[in-house]
Amino acid sequence: MEKRVYNLSAGPAILPEEVLLEAQKEFFSYKGSGMSVMEMSHRGKIYDQIHQEAEADLRSLLNIGDNYSVLFLQGGATLQFSMVPMNILKGKADYILTGAWAKKAAKEAKKIGSVNIAGSTESENFNRLPRQDELKLDSEASYVHFTSNNTIFGTQYRTEPEVGNIPLVCDTSSDMLHKKFDVNKYALIYAGAQKNMGPSGCTLVIVRKDMLERSDDSLHTYLNYKTHAESNSLYNTPPTFSIYIMGLVYKWLLKNGGLDWIYKVNSEKAGMLYDFIDGSDGFYKSAVAVKEDRSLMNVTFSTPNEDLDKKFIAESAVKGFSGLKGHRSVGGLRASIYNAFPQKGVEDLVEFMKDFKAKN
Ligand code: PMP
C-alpha cells in the first residue's frame, strides 16, 4: 500500500484510515449491489439505508432528541451564514466575533436584519475569546451566534457562552464531534463535513423543531429549513457520497467508544503539543494569548522569526508532515489535529520540533 503523510491540513482534512479502507473496499461495488454508492439513486433502497443509518448514528453519538431535525445540506457552512438569518432572524440578532468565519456569518446576517456585535476580540487580532463579562447581549435578540472553534486563529470555547433564554446558534464546522456536548442547549448547530466528519460537499444542520416555525413560506424552497426537515433531507439529490462517508465516520466513532473516547484522545494529543510548545524556552510560541482558549483542533504557533517558520514548513514537509503553514491572515504555523489525526503523528511531530529547535 502507498505510504500516507501526516496530514495536518485545516480542511478538507485527514479522515480515519479505517474509514478510507472500508470505502475503498466498497467503492467499486457497494455490498454486492454491483454499483458504487456514487452511482446509486438517492431514491433507492440501498442508499436510503445509508442515509437513515447516518442520521441514526449521529443521533446516537450526540444523544439528539426527537425535538430536533437533522439535515444534510449542501453549500458549505458558508450557505448557513445566509440560511440561518434568512430563516430565523426576526428583527435583530447577536453575533460574537471571534475570527474571520464569525465575521463572515455576521456580514450575511446584516443583509437580513440588524446585528448587534455582542462581543469581539478583533482589536487583539482574535488571539483570545471574549470573556463572559465582556458580552453585551440583547435580551430581545432572535438568537446569539457564535463559532465554537476558530479554525484560523486556534481558539476554542470550552463551554458555551451563557446567553440566558436567547436561542443559541453555533458554527461548529471545525470541532464538531470532538467531544460530547449537550445539544439541548442549542436552537441550531451547523457544520461543514470536511474536518471531523467526512469529505466536503455536505453541511450538517441540527435544528430544534420549534425554530422551523420561524421559516417564512416566501423563502426560496431550497433555502427554507422546513423543506429539508419535511423531506428528510431528500427534497433534491443530497450529497450522497459525502453522507455515506460521514456515516462510516460515525460508525468509526461509535465502535471505538464514542465521543468520550475521542475527547480523551484529542485532549492527550493537544496536551502533548501545547506542553512541548510551553516548555520550549520560548523558541516556539502559541498564537493564543489565553491558555484556556487554546483549541484542541487547530494548534497555532510560531518559531522566533518568519524565515525559520518557512524553513520549518519546508523541512517538516520533507519528513512527511503536510499542511503546517498557518493561515495567511495570521502567519506562522498551524497543526490541525482533528479527530482522525493519530496520536503517533503528534509524538512524531514533537520529535521533529525538538530536533528543529536544537538545530536552529
Ligand atoms: N466556519 C468555520 C469555523 C470554518 O473553519 C470554515 C472553513 N471550512 C467555514 C465556516 C466555511 O466552511 P465552508 O467552506 O464549508 O463553507
mmCIF file of C-alpha atoms and ligand atoms in Angstrom:
data_model
loop_
_atom_site.group_PDB
_atom_site.id
_atom_site.type_symbol
_atom_site.label_atom_id
_atom_site.label_comp_id
_atom_site.label_asym_id
_atom_site.label_seq_id
_atom_site.Cartn_x
_atom_site.Cartn_y
_atom_site.Cartn_z
ATOM 1 C CA MET A 1 0.000 0.000 0.000
ATOM 2 C CA GLU A 2 1.192 3.513 -0.759
ATOM 3 C CA LYS A 3 2.606 5.421 2.204
ATOM 4 C CA ARG A 4 0.486 8.232 3.644
ATOM 5 C CA VAL A 5 1.776 11.514 5.052
ATOM 6 C CA TYR A 6 0.843 13.074 8.377
ATOM 7 C CA ASN A 7 -1.887 15.366 7.116
ATOM 8 C CA LEU A 8 -2.194 18.448 9.347
ATOM 9 C CA SER A 9 -4.333 20.417 6.920
ATOM 10 C CA ALA A 10 -7.090 22.654 8.322
ATOM 11 C CA GLY A 11 -9.697 21.250 5.965
ATOM 12 C CA PRO A 12 -10.563 19.306 3.964
ATOM 13 C CA ALA A 13 -8.664 17.240 6.454
ATOM 14 C CA ILE A 14 -7.479 13.832 7.480
ATOM 15 C CA LEU A 15 -10.050 11.028 7.748
ATOM 16 C CA PRO A 16 -9.694 7.788 9.709
ATOM 17 C CA GLU A 17 -7.652 5.232 7.759
ATOM 18 C CA GLU A 18 -10.166 2.544 8.679
ATOM 19 C CA VAL A 19 -12.893 4.582 7.004
ATOM 20 C CA LEU A 20 -10.861 5.152 3.846
ATOM 21 C CA LEU A 21 -10.050 1.471 3.583
ATOM 22 C CA GLU A 22 -13.654 0.456 4.146
ATOM 23 C CA ALA A 23 -14.769 2.920 1.457
ATOM 24 C CA GLN A 24 -12.065 1.612 -0.847
ATOM 25 C CA LYS A 25 -13.317 -1.933 -0.357
ATOM 26 C CA GLU A 26 -16.876 -0.868 -1.144
ATOM 27 C CA PHE A 27 -16.013 1.687 -3.788
ATOM 28 C CA PHE A 28 -16.406 -0.411 -6.916
ATOM 29 C CA SER A 29 -19.428 -2.383 -5.828
ATOM 30 C CA TYR A 30 -21.218 -1.486 -2.588
ATOM 31 C CA LYS A 31 -22.084 -4.614 -0.592
ATOM 32 C CA GLY A 32 -22.721 -6.755 -3.643
ATOM 33 C CA SER A 33 -25.029 -4.201 -5.295
ATOM 34 C CA GLY A 34 -22.885 -4.059 -8.427
ATOM 35 C CA MET A 35 -22.502 -0.311 -8.205
ATOM 36 C CA SER A 36 -20.640 2.368 -6.307
ATOM 37 C CA VAL A 37 -22.549 4.495 -3.778
ATOM 38 C CA MET A 38 -21.754 7.391 -6.125
ATOM 39 C CA GLU A 39 -23.758 5.734 -8.869
ATOM 40 C CA MET A 40 -26.881 4.886 -6.920
ATOM 41 C CA SER A 41 -30.266 6.527 -6.999
ATOM 42 C CA HIS A 42 -30.872 8.568 -3.896
ATOM 43 C CA ARG A 43 -34.433 7.207 -4.008
ATOM 44 C CA GLY A 44 -33.318 3.581 -3.956
ATOM 45 C CA LYS A 45 -33.477 1.176 -1.023
ATOM 46 C CA ILE A 46 -29.730 0.764 -0.609
ATOM 47 C CA TYR A 47 -28.981 4.462 -0.443
ATOM 48 C CA ASP A 48 -31.964 5.005 1.786
ATOM 49 C CA GLN A 49 -30.467 2.701 4.384
ATOM 50 C CA ILE A 50 -27.116 4.549 4.228
ATOM 51 C CA HIS A 51 -28.960 7.848 4.707
ATOM 52 C CA GLN A 52 -31.130 6.640 7.614
ATOM 53 C CA GLU A 53 -28.204 4.978 9.379
ATOM 54 C CA ALA A 54 -26.022 8.073 9.110
ATOM 55 C CA GLU A 55 -28.742 10.107 10.786
ATOM 56 C CA ALA A 56 -29.456 7.444 13.422
ATOM 57 C CA ASP A 57 -25.769 7.050 14.289
ATOM 58 C CA LEU A 58 -25.302 10.793 14.599
ATOM 59 C CA ARG A 59 -28.373 10.996 16.831
ATOM 60 C CA SER A 60 -26.930 8.256 18.979
ATOM 61 C CA LEU A 61 -23.461 9.857 19.221
ATOM 62 C CA LEU A 62 -24.875 13.185 20.347
ATOM 63 C CA ASN A 63 -27.987 11.927 22.054
ATOM 64 C CA ILE A 64 -30.162 14.116 19.825
ATOM 65 C CA GLY A 65 -33.831 14.116 20.843
ATOM 66 C CA ASP A 66 -36.898 13.882 18.601
ATOM 67 C CA ASN A 67 -37.463 17.579 19.095
ATOM 68 C CA TYR A 68 -34.546 18.239 16.715
ATOM 69 C CA SER A 69 -34.330 17.773 12.955
ATOM 70 C CA VAL A 70 -31.055 16.574 11.475
ATOM 71 C CA LEU A 71 -30.418 17.919 7.973
ATOM 72 C CA PHE A 72 -27.760 17.005 5.423
ATOM 73 C CA LEU A 73 -27.444 20.020 3.122
ATOM 74 C CA GLN A 74 -25.085 21.493 0.553
ATOM 75 C CA GLY A 75 -23.470 24.894 0.101
ATOM 76 C CA GLY A 76 -20.958 24.561 2.925
ATOM 77 C CA ALA A 77 -21.056 26.323 6.261
ATOM 78 C CA THR A 78 -20.924 29.429 4.096
ATOM 79 C CA LEU A 79 -24.505 28.940 2.886
ATOM 80 C CA GLN A 80 -25.538 28.596 6.537
ATOM 81 C CA PHE A 81 -24.173 32.094 7.161
ATOM 82 C CA SER A 82 -27.140 33.130 4.971
ATOM 83 C CA MET A 83 -29.714 30.420 5.668
ATOM 84 C CA VAL A 84 -29.585 30.921 9.424
ATOM 85 C CA PRO A 85 -30.613 34.592 9.314
ATOM 86 C CA MET A 86 -32.987 34.072 6.352
ATOM 87 C CA ASN A 87 -34.911 31.512 8.371
ATOM 88 C CA ILE A 88 -34.701 32.587 11.989
ATOM 89 C CA LEU A 89 -33.618 36.217 12.220
ATOM 90 C CA LYS A 90 -36.687 38.260 13.093
ATOM 91 C CA GLY A 91 -35.608 41.857 13.604
ATOM 92 C CA LYS A 92 -32.251 41.579 15.330
ATOM 93 C CA ALA A 93 -29.599 39.075 16.323
ATOM 94 C CA ASP A 94 -26.443 38.947 18.437
ATOM 95 C CA TYR A 95 -23.158 37.844 16.909
ATOM 96 C CA ILE A 96 -19.964 37.140 18.827
ATOM 97 C CA LEU A 97 -16.944 37.864 16.666
ATOM 98 C CA THR A 98 -14.064 35.513 17.325
ATOM 99 C CA GLY A 99 -12.495 35.298 13.899
ATOM 100 C CA ALA A 100 -12.815 35.528 10.148
ATOM 101 C CA TRP A 101 -15.635 32.968 9.869
ATOM 102 C CA ALA A 102 -17.721 34.623 12.558
ATOM 103 C CA LYS A 103 -17.287 37.937 10.737
ATOM 104 C CA LYS A 104 -18.462 36.395 7.514
ATOM 105 C CA ALA A 105 -21.512 34.993 9.282
ATOM 106 C CA ALA A 106 -22.343 38.428 10.721
ATOM 107 C CA LYS A 107 -21.894 40.051 7.323
ATOM 108 C CA GLU A 108 -24.636 37.895 5.810
ATOM 109 C CA ALA A 109 -26.949 38.398 8.795
ATOM 110 C CA LYS A 110 -26.709 42.174 8.305
ATOM 111 C CA LYS A 111 -28.416 41.717 4.938
ATOM 112 C CA ILE A 112 -31.473 40.334 6.716
ATOM 113 C CA GLY A 113 -31.777 42.313 9.916
ATOM 114 C CA SER A 114 -29.960 44.316 12.493
ATOM 115 C CA VAL A 115 -26.857 42.745 14.008
ATOM 116 C CA ASN A 116 -25.559 43.546 17.453
ATOM 117 C CA ILE A 117 -21.905 42.644 17.902
ATOM 118 C CA ALA A 118 -22.284 41.152 21.362
ATOM 119 C CA GLY A 119 -18.554 40.683 21.809
ATOM 120 C CA SER A 120 -15.414 40.865 19.722
ATOM 121 C CA THR A 121 -11.685 40.433 20.136
ATOM 122 C CA GLU A 122 -10.861 41.756 16.689
ATOM 123 C CA SER A 123 -8.739 44.590 18.135
ATOM 124 C CA GLU A 124 -6.470 41.878 19.569
ATOM 125 C CA ASN A 125 -6.357 40.023 16.247
ATOM 126 C CA PHE A 126 -8.705 37.408 17.724
ATOM 127 C CA ASN A 127 -5.928 35.934 19.861
ATOM 128 C CA ARG A 128 -8.425 35.075 22.616
ATOM 129 C CA LEU A 129 -12.178 34.693 23.077
ATOM 130 C CA PRO A 130 -14.329 37.424 24.603
ATOM 131 C CA ARG A 131 -14.910 36.708 28.293
ATOM 132 C CA GLN A 132 -18.435 36.213 29.569
ATOM 133 C CA ASP A 133 -18.267 39.561 31.424
ATOM 134 C CA GLU A 134 -17.395 41.326 28.176
ATOM 135 C CA LEU A 135 -20.531 40.180 26.345
ATOM 136 C CA LYS A 136 -23.277 42.708 25.731
ATOM 137 C CA LEU A 137 -26.254 40.579 24.872
ATOM 138 C CA ASP A 138 -29.608 41.916 23.737
ATOM 139 C CA SER A 139 -32.341 40.013 25.575
ATOM 140 C CA GLU A 140 -34.676 40.598 22.635
ATOM 141 C CA ALA A 141 -32.317 39.188 20.016
ATOM 142 C CA SER A 142 -33.698 36.420 17.761
ATOM 143 C CA TYR A 143 -30.620 34.390 18.626
ATOM 144 C CA VAL A 144 -26.959 34.588 19.614
ATOM 145 C CA HIS A 145 -24.499 33.250 17.053
ATOM 146 C CA PHE A 146 -21.025 32.071 17.994
ATOM 147 C CA THR A 147 -18.258 29.949 16.462
ATOM 148 C CA SER A 148 -17.199 27.135 18.771
ATOM 149 C CA ASN A 149 -13.752 26.679 17.242
ATOM 150 C CA ASN A 150 -11.870 29.305 15.292
ATOM 151 C CA THR A 151 -10.000 27.353 12.663
ATOM 152 C CA ILE A 152 -7.722 30.188 11.595
ATOM 153 C CA PHE A 153 -6.788 31.685 14.964
ATOM 154 C CA GLY A 154 -6.717 28.487 17.012
ATOM 155 C CA THR A 155 -9.151 29.430 19.765
ATOM 156 C CA GLN A 156 -11.982 27.267 21.036
ATOM 157 C CA TYR A 157 -14.816 27.566 23.546
ATOM 158 C CA ARG A 158 -14.592 25.078 26.415
ATOM 159 C CA THR A 159 -18.250 25.650 27.238
ATOM 160 C CA GLU A 160 -20.985 27.631 25.580
ATOM 161 C CA PRO A 161 -21.292 31.346 26.330
ATOM 162 C CA GLU A 162 -24.138 31.931 28.790
ATOM 163 C CA VAL A 163 -26.995 33.586 26.964
ATOM 164 C CA GLY A 164 -29.996 33.088 29.251
ATOM 165 C CA ASN A 165 -33.178 32.499 27.270
ATOM 166 C CA ILE A 166 -31.895 33.728 23.925
ATOM 167 C CA PRO A 167 -31.736 30.872 21.397
ATOM 168 C CA LEU A 168 -28.143 29.781 20.837
ATOM 169 C CA VAL A 169 -26.814 29.177 17.321
ATOM 170 C CA CYS A 170 -23.370 27.776 16.667
ATOM 171 C CA ASP A 171 -20.998 27.225 13.768
ATOM 172 C CA THR A 172 -19.217 24.042 14.836
ATOM 173 C CA SER A 173 -17.520 23.428 11.481
ATOM 174 C CA SER A 174 -14.066 22.765 12.842
ATOM 175 C CA ASP A 175 -14.754 20.958 16.111
ATOM 176 C CA MET A 176 -17.999 19.068 15.593
ATOM 177 C CA LEU A 177 -17.910 15.678 17.314
ATOM 178 C CA HIS A 178 -14.568 16.314 19.019
ATOM 179 C CA LYS A 179 -16.304 15.776 22.362
ATOM 180 C CA LYS A 180 -19.705 15.208 23.890
ATOM 181 C CA PHE A 181 -21.869 18.296 24.341
ATOM 182 C CA ASP A 182 -25.466 18.968 25.258
ATOM 183 C CA VAL A 183 -27.412 19.597 22.056
ATOM 184 C CA ASN A 184 -30.371 20.745 24.184
ATOM 185 C CA LYS A 185 -28.538 23.995 24.907
ATOM 186 C CA TYR A 186 -28.810 24.922 21.231
ATOM 187 C CA ALA A 187 -31.533 26.149 18.907
ATOM 188 C CA LEU A 188 -29.413 25.415 15.853
ATOM 189 C CA ILE A 189 -25.995 23.907 15.146
ATOM 190 C CA TYR A 190 -24.290 23.712 11.786
ATOM 191 C CA ALA A 191 -21.021 22.328 10.485
ATOM 192 C CA GLY A 192 -19.361 21.658 7.175
ATOM 193 C CA ALA A 193 -18.390 17.996 6.984
ATOM 194 C CA GLN A 194 -14.829 18.379 5.783
ATOM 195 C CA LYS A 195 -12.926 18.492 9.078
ATOM 196 C CA ASN A 196 -14.156 15.952 11.594
ATOM 197 C CA MET A 197 -16.872 14.205 9.626
ATOM 198 C CA GLY A 198 -16.114 13.453 6.001
ATOM 199 C CA PRO A 199 -15.395 14.896 2.588
ATOM 200 C CA SER A 200 -16.548 18.379 1.600
ATOM 201 C CA GLY A 201 -19.916 18.680 -0.079
ATOM 202 C CA CYS A 202 -22.211 18.148 2.872
ATOM 203 C CA THR A 203 -23.212 20.524 5.641
ATOM 204 C CA LEU A 204 -24.863 19.203 8.729
ATOM 205 C CA VAL A 205 -27.618 21.235 10.382
ATOM 206 C CA ILE A 206 -29.236 20.255 13.670
ATOM 207 C CA VAL A 207 -32.225 22.456 14.301
ATOM 208 C CA ARG A 208 -34.739 22.456 17.146
ATOM 209 C CA LYS A 209 -38.146 21.902 15.632
ATOM 210 C CA ASP A 210 -39.781 24.964 17.172
ATOM 211 C CA MET A 211 -37.262 27.100 15.250
ATOM 212 C CA LEU A 212 -38.748 25.813 11.984
ATOM 213 C CA GLU A 213 -41.891 27.807 12.710
ATOM 214 C CA ARG A 214 -39.878 30.934 12.021
ATOM 215 C CA SER A 215 -39.125 29.948 8.400
ATOM 216 C CA ASP A 216 -41.308 32.028 6.132
ATOM 217 C CA ASP A 217 -43.084 30.375 3.196
ATOM 218 C CA SER A 218 -41.880 33.197 0.959
ATOM 219 C CA LEU A 219 -38.316 31.850 1.206
ATOM 220 C CA HIS A 220 -36.891 30.061 -1.808
ATOM 221 C CA THR A 221 -37.652 26.388 -1.431
ATOM 222 C CA TYR A 222 -34.106 25.074 -1.035
ATOM 223 C CA LEU A 223 -33.228 27.866 1.385
ATOM 224 C CA ASN A 224 -36.099 27.020 3.729
ATOM 225 C CA TYR A 225 -35.165 24.626 6.558
ATOM 226 C CA LYS A 226 -38.743 23.328 6.597
ATOM 227 C CA THR A 227 -38.284 21.901 3.092
ATOM 228 C CA HIS A 228 -35.445 19.684 4.251
ATOM 229 C CA ALA A 229 -36.932 18.791 7.625
ATOM 230 C CA GLU A 230 -40.179 17.680 5.963
ATOM 231 C CA SER A 231 -38.436 15.647 3.269
ATOM 232 C CA ASN A 232 -35.778 14.041 5.459
ATOM 233 C CA SER A 233 -33.001 15.843 3.502
ATOM 234 C CA LEU A 234 -34.227 14.217 0.295
ATOM 235 C CA TYR A 235 -36.063 17.144 -1.279
ATOM 236 C CA ASN A 236 -33.484 17.134 -4.058
ATOM 237 C CA THR A 237 -30.425 14.954 -4.647
ATOM 238 C CA PRO A 238 -28.383 15.087 -1.452
ATOM 239 C CA PRO A 239 -24.568 14.777 -1.466
ATOM 240 C CA THR A 240 -24.870 11.005 -1.315
ATOM 241 C CA PHE A 241 -21.203 10.052 -1.293
ATOM 242 C CA SER A 242 -20.336 12.596 1.414
ATOM 243 C CA ILE A 243 -23.208 11.357 3.557
ATOM 244 C CA TYR A 244 -22.039 7.778 3.056
ATOM 245 C CA ILE A 245 -18.524 8.640 4.286
ATOM 246 C CA MET A 246 -19.933 10.668 7.171
ATOM 247 C CA GLY A 247 -21.904 7.578 8.120
ATOM 248 C CA LEU A 248 -18.732 5.496 8.130
ATOM 249 C CA VAL A 249 -17.041 8.104 10.331
ATOM 250 C CA TYR A 250 -19.962 7.985 12.792
ATOM 251 C CA LYS A 251 -19.673 4.196 12.928
ATOM 252 C CA TRP A 252 -15.922 4.503 13.478
ATOM 253 C CA LEU A 253 -16.556 6.795 16.461
ATOM 254 C CA LEU A 254 -19.271 4.566 17.898
ATOM 255 C CA LYS A 255 -17.179 1.434 17.522
ATOM 256 C CA ASN A 256 -14.185 2.944 19.307
ATOM 257 C CA GLY A 257 -16.032 4.314 22.304
ATOM 258 C CA GLY A 258 -17.925 7.368 21.096
ATOM 259 C CA LEU A 259 -17.326 10.979 21.972
ATOM 260 C CA ASP A 260 -15.891 10.393 25.449
ATOM 261 C CA TRP A 261 -13.195 8.272 23.854
ATOM 262 C CA ILE A 262 -12.363 10.786 21.127
ATOM 263 C CA TYR A 263 -12.296 13.662 23.621
ATOM 264 C CA LYS A 264 -9.758 11.809 25.737
ATOM 265 C CA VAL A 265 -7.621 11.180 22.651
ATOM 266 C CA ASN A 266 -7.981 14.793 21.492
ATOM 267 C CA SER A 267 -7.078 16.157 24.941
ATOM 268 C CA GLU A 268 -3.978 13.976 25.089
ATOM 269 C CA LYS A 269 -2.847 14.943 21.600
ATOM 270 C CA ALA A 270 -3.311 18.680 22.102
ATOM 271 C CA GLY A 271 -1.876 18.470 25.637
ATOM 272 C CA MET A 272 1.292 16.872 24.314
ATOM 273 C CA LEU A 273 1.789 19.566 21.703
ATOM 274 C CA TYR A 274 0.993 22.552 23.946
ATOM 275 C CA ASP A 275 3.159 21.195 26.778
ATOM 276 C CA PHE A 276 6.049 20.916 24.374
ATOM 277 C CA ILE A 277 5.488 24.437 22.989
ATOM 278 C CA ASP A 278 5.267 25.891 26.520
ATOM 279 C CA GLY A 279 8.418 24.059 27.593
ATOM 280 C CA SER A 280 10.500 25.101 24.595
ATOM 281 C CA ASP A 281 12.158 28.066 26.399
ATOM 282 C CA GLY A 282 10.328 30.492 24.152
ATOM 283 C CA PHE A 283 11.563 29.012 20.884
ATOM 284 C CA TYR A 284 8.012 28.063 19.930
ATOM 285 C CA LYS A 285 5.197 30.431 20.875
ATOM 286 C CA SER A 286 1.483 29.738 20.933
ATOM 287 C CA ALA A 287 -0.511 32.300 18.926
ATOM 288 C CA VAL A 288 -3.285 32.291 21.551
ATOM 289 C CA ALA A 289 -2.950 34.774 24.413
ATOM 290 C CA VAL A 290 -5.168 32.968 26.956
ATOM 291 C CA LYS A 291 -4.352 29.341 27.728
ATOM 292 C CA GLU A 292 -7.942 28.288 28.429
ATOM 293 C CA ASP A 293 -8.923 29.486 24.953
ATOM 294 C CA ARG A 294 -6.486 27.262 23.089
ATOM 295 C CA SER A 295 -8.035 24.960 20.517
ATOM 296 C CA LEU A 296 -7.738 21.197 20.755
ATOM 297 C CA MET A 297 -8.210 21.048 16.981
ATOM 298 C CA ASN A 298 -6.033 23.783 15.454
ATOM 299 C CA VAL A 299 -2.785 24.460 17.287
ATOM 300 C CA THR A 300 -1.430 27.823 16.095
ATOM 301 C CA PHE A 301 2.185 28.684 16.902
ATOM 302 C CA SER A 302 5.363 30.162 15.510
ATOM 303 C CA THR A 303 9.143 29.944 15.677
ATOM 304 C CA PRO A 304 11.322 33.011 16.562
ATOM 305 C CA ASN A 305 11.002 34.533 13.072
ATOM 306 C CA GLU A 306 9.334 34.239 9.679
ATOM 307 C CA ASP A 307 12.397 32.812 7.969
ATOM 308 C CA LEU A 308 12.506 29.986 10.496
ATOM 309 C CA ASP A 309 8.753 29.423 10.029
ATOM 310 C CA LYS A 310 9.387 28.951 6.305
ATOM 311 C CA LYS A 311 12.290 26.635 6.982
ATOM 312 C CA PHE A 312 10.103 24.687 9.432
ATOM 313 C CA ILE A 313 7.407 24.217 6.793
ATOM 314 C CA ALA A 314 9.902 23.106 4.143
ATOM 315 C CA GLU A 315 11.789 20.698 6.396
ATOM 316 C CA SER A 316 8.681 19.236 8.003
ATOM 317 C CA ALA A 317 7.277 18.512 4.530
ATOM 318 C CA VAL A 318 10.383 16.503 3.678
ATOM 319 C CA LYS A 319 9.815 14.479 6.871
ATOM 320 C CA GLY A 320 6.250 13.657 5.870
ATOM 321 C CA PHE A 321 4.256 16.372 7.680
ATOM 322 C CA SER A 322 1.847 18.137 5.354
ATOM 323 C CA GLY A 323 -0.175 21.326 5.850
ATOM 324 C CA LEU A 324 1.659 23.086 8.688
ATOM 325 C CA LYS A 325 1.611 26.556 7.159
ATOM 326 C CA GLY A 326 -0.538 28.998 9.150
ATOM 327 C CA HIS A 327 -3.451 30.797 7.517
ATOM 328 C CA ARG A 328 -2.259 33.801 5.508
ATOM 329 C CA SER A 329 -4.092 36.250 7.809
ATOM 330 C CA VAL A 330 -2.215 35.050 10.918
ATOM 331 C CA GLY A 331 1.041 33.699 9.534
ATOM 332 C CA GLY A 332 3.222 31.313 11.471
ATOM 333 C CA LEU A 333 2.352 27.664 11.770
ATOM 334 C CA ARG A 334 -0.783 25.641 12.393
ATOM 335 C CA ALA A 335 -1.112 21.974 13.228
ATOM 336 C CA SER A 336 -4.680 20.802 12.689
ATOM 337 C CA ILE A 337 -5.023 17.674 14.761
ATOM 338 C CA TYR A 338 -8.636 16.704 14.160
ATOM 339 C CA ASN A 339 -10.265 13.508 15.444
ATOM 340 C CA ALA A 340 -8.639 11.287 12.822
ATOM 341 C CA PHE A 341 -5.097 12.587 13.301
ATOM 342 C CA PRO A 342 -3.165 9.804 15.066
ATOM 343 C CA GLN A 343 -1.528 10.155 18.462
ATOM 344 C CA LYS A 344 1.678 8.743 16.982
ATOM 345 C CA GLY A 345 1.615 11.624 14.483
ATOM 346 C CA VAL A 346 1.681 14.164 17.320
ATOM 347 C CA GLU A 347 4.508 12.279 19.037
ATOM 348 C CA ASP A 348 6.496 12.313 15.794
ATOM 349 C CA LEU A 349 5.729 15.989 15.231
ATOM 350 C CA VAL A 350 7.033 16.828 18.713
ATOM 351 C CA GLU A 351 10.204 14.874 17.953
ATOM 352 C CA PHE A 352 10.628 16.819 14.733
ATOM 353 C CA MET A 353 10.078 20.105 16.594
ATOM 354 C CA LYS A 354 12.681 19.172 19.216
ATOM 355 C CA ASP A 355 15.189 18.395 16.513
ATOM 356 C CA PHE A 356 14.392 21.583 14.588
ATOM 357 C CA LYS A 357 14.866 23.665 17.723
ATOM 358 C CA ALA A 358 18.219 22.037 18.513
ATOM 359 C CA LYS A 359 19.496 22.735 15.004
ATOM 360 C CA ASN A 360 18.287 26.328 14.852
HETATM 361 N N1 PMP B 1 -16.791 28.125 9.628
HETATM 362 C C1 PMP B 1 -15.617 27.644 10.071
HETATM 363 C C2 PMP B 1 -15.339 27.636 11.535
HETATM 364 C C3 PMP B 1 -14.663 27.160 9.149
HETATM 365 O O1 PMP B 1 -13.500 26.671 9.579
HETATM 366 C C4 PMP B 1 -14.956 27.201 7.770
HETATM 367 C C5 PMP B 1 -13.944 26.682 6.781
HETATM 368 N N2 PMP B 1 -14.138 25.365 6.469
HETATM 369 C C6 PMP B 1 -16.202 27.709 7.361
HETATM 370 C C7 PMP B 1 -17.083 28.159 8.311
HETATM 371 C C8 PMP B 1 -16.576 27.766 5.917
HETATM 372 O O2 PMP B 1 -16.935 26.497 5.532
HETATM 373 P P1 PMP B 1 -17.285 26.071 4.038
HETATM 374 O O3 PMP B 1 -16.014 26.143 3.265
HETATM 375 O O4 PMP B 1 -17.796 24.680 4.234
HETATM 376 O O5 PMP B 1 -18.314 26.993 3.514
#
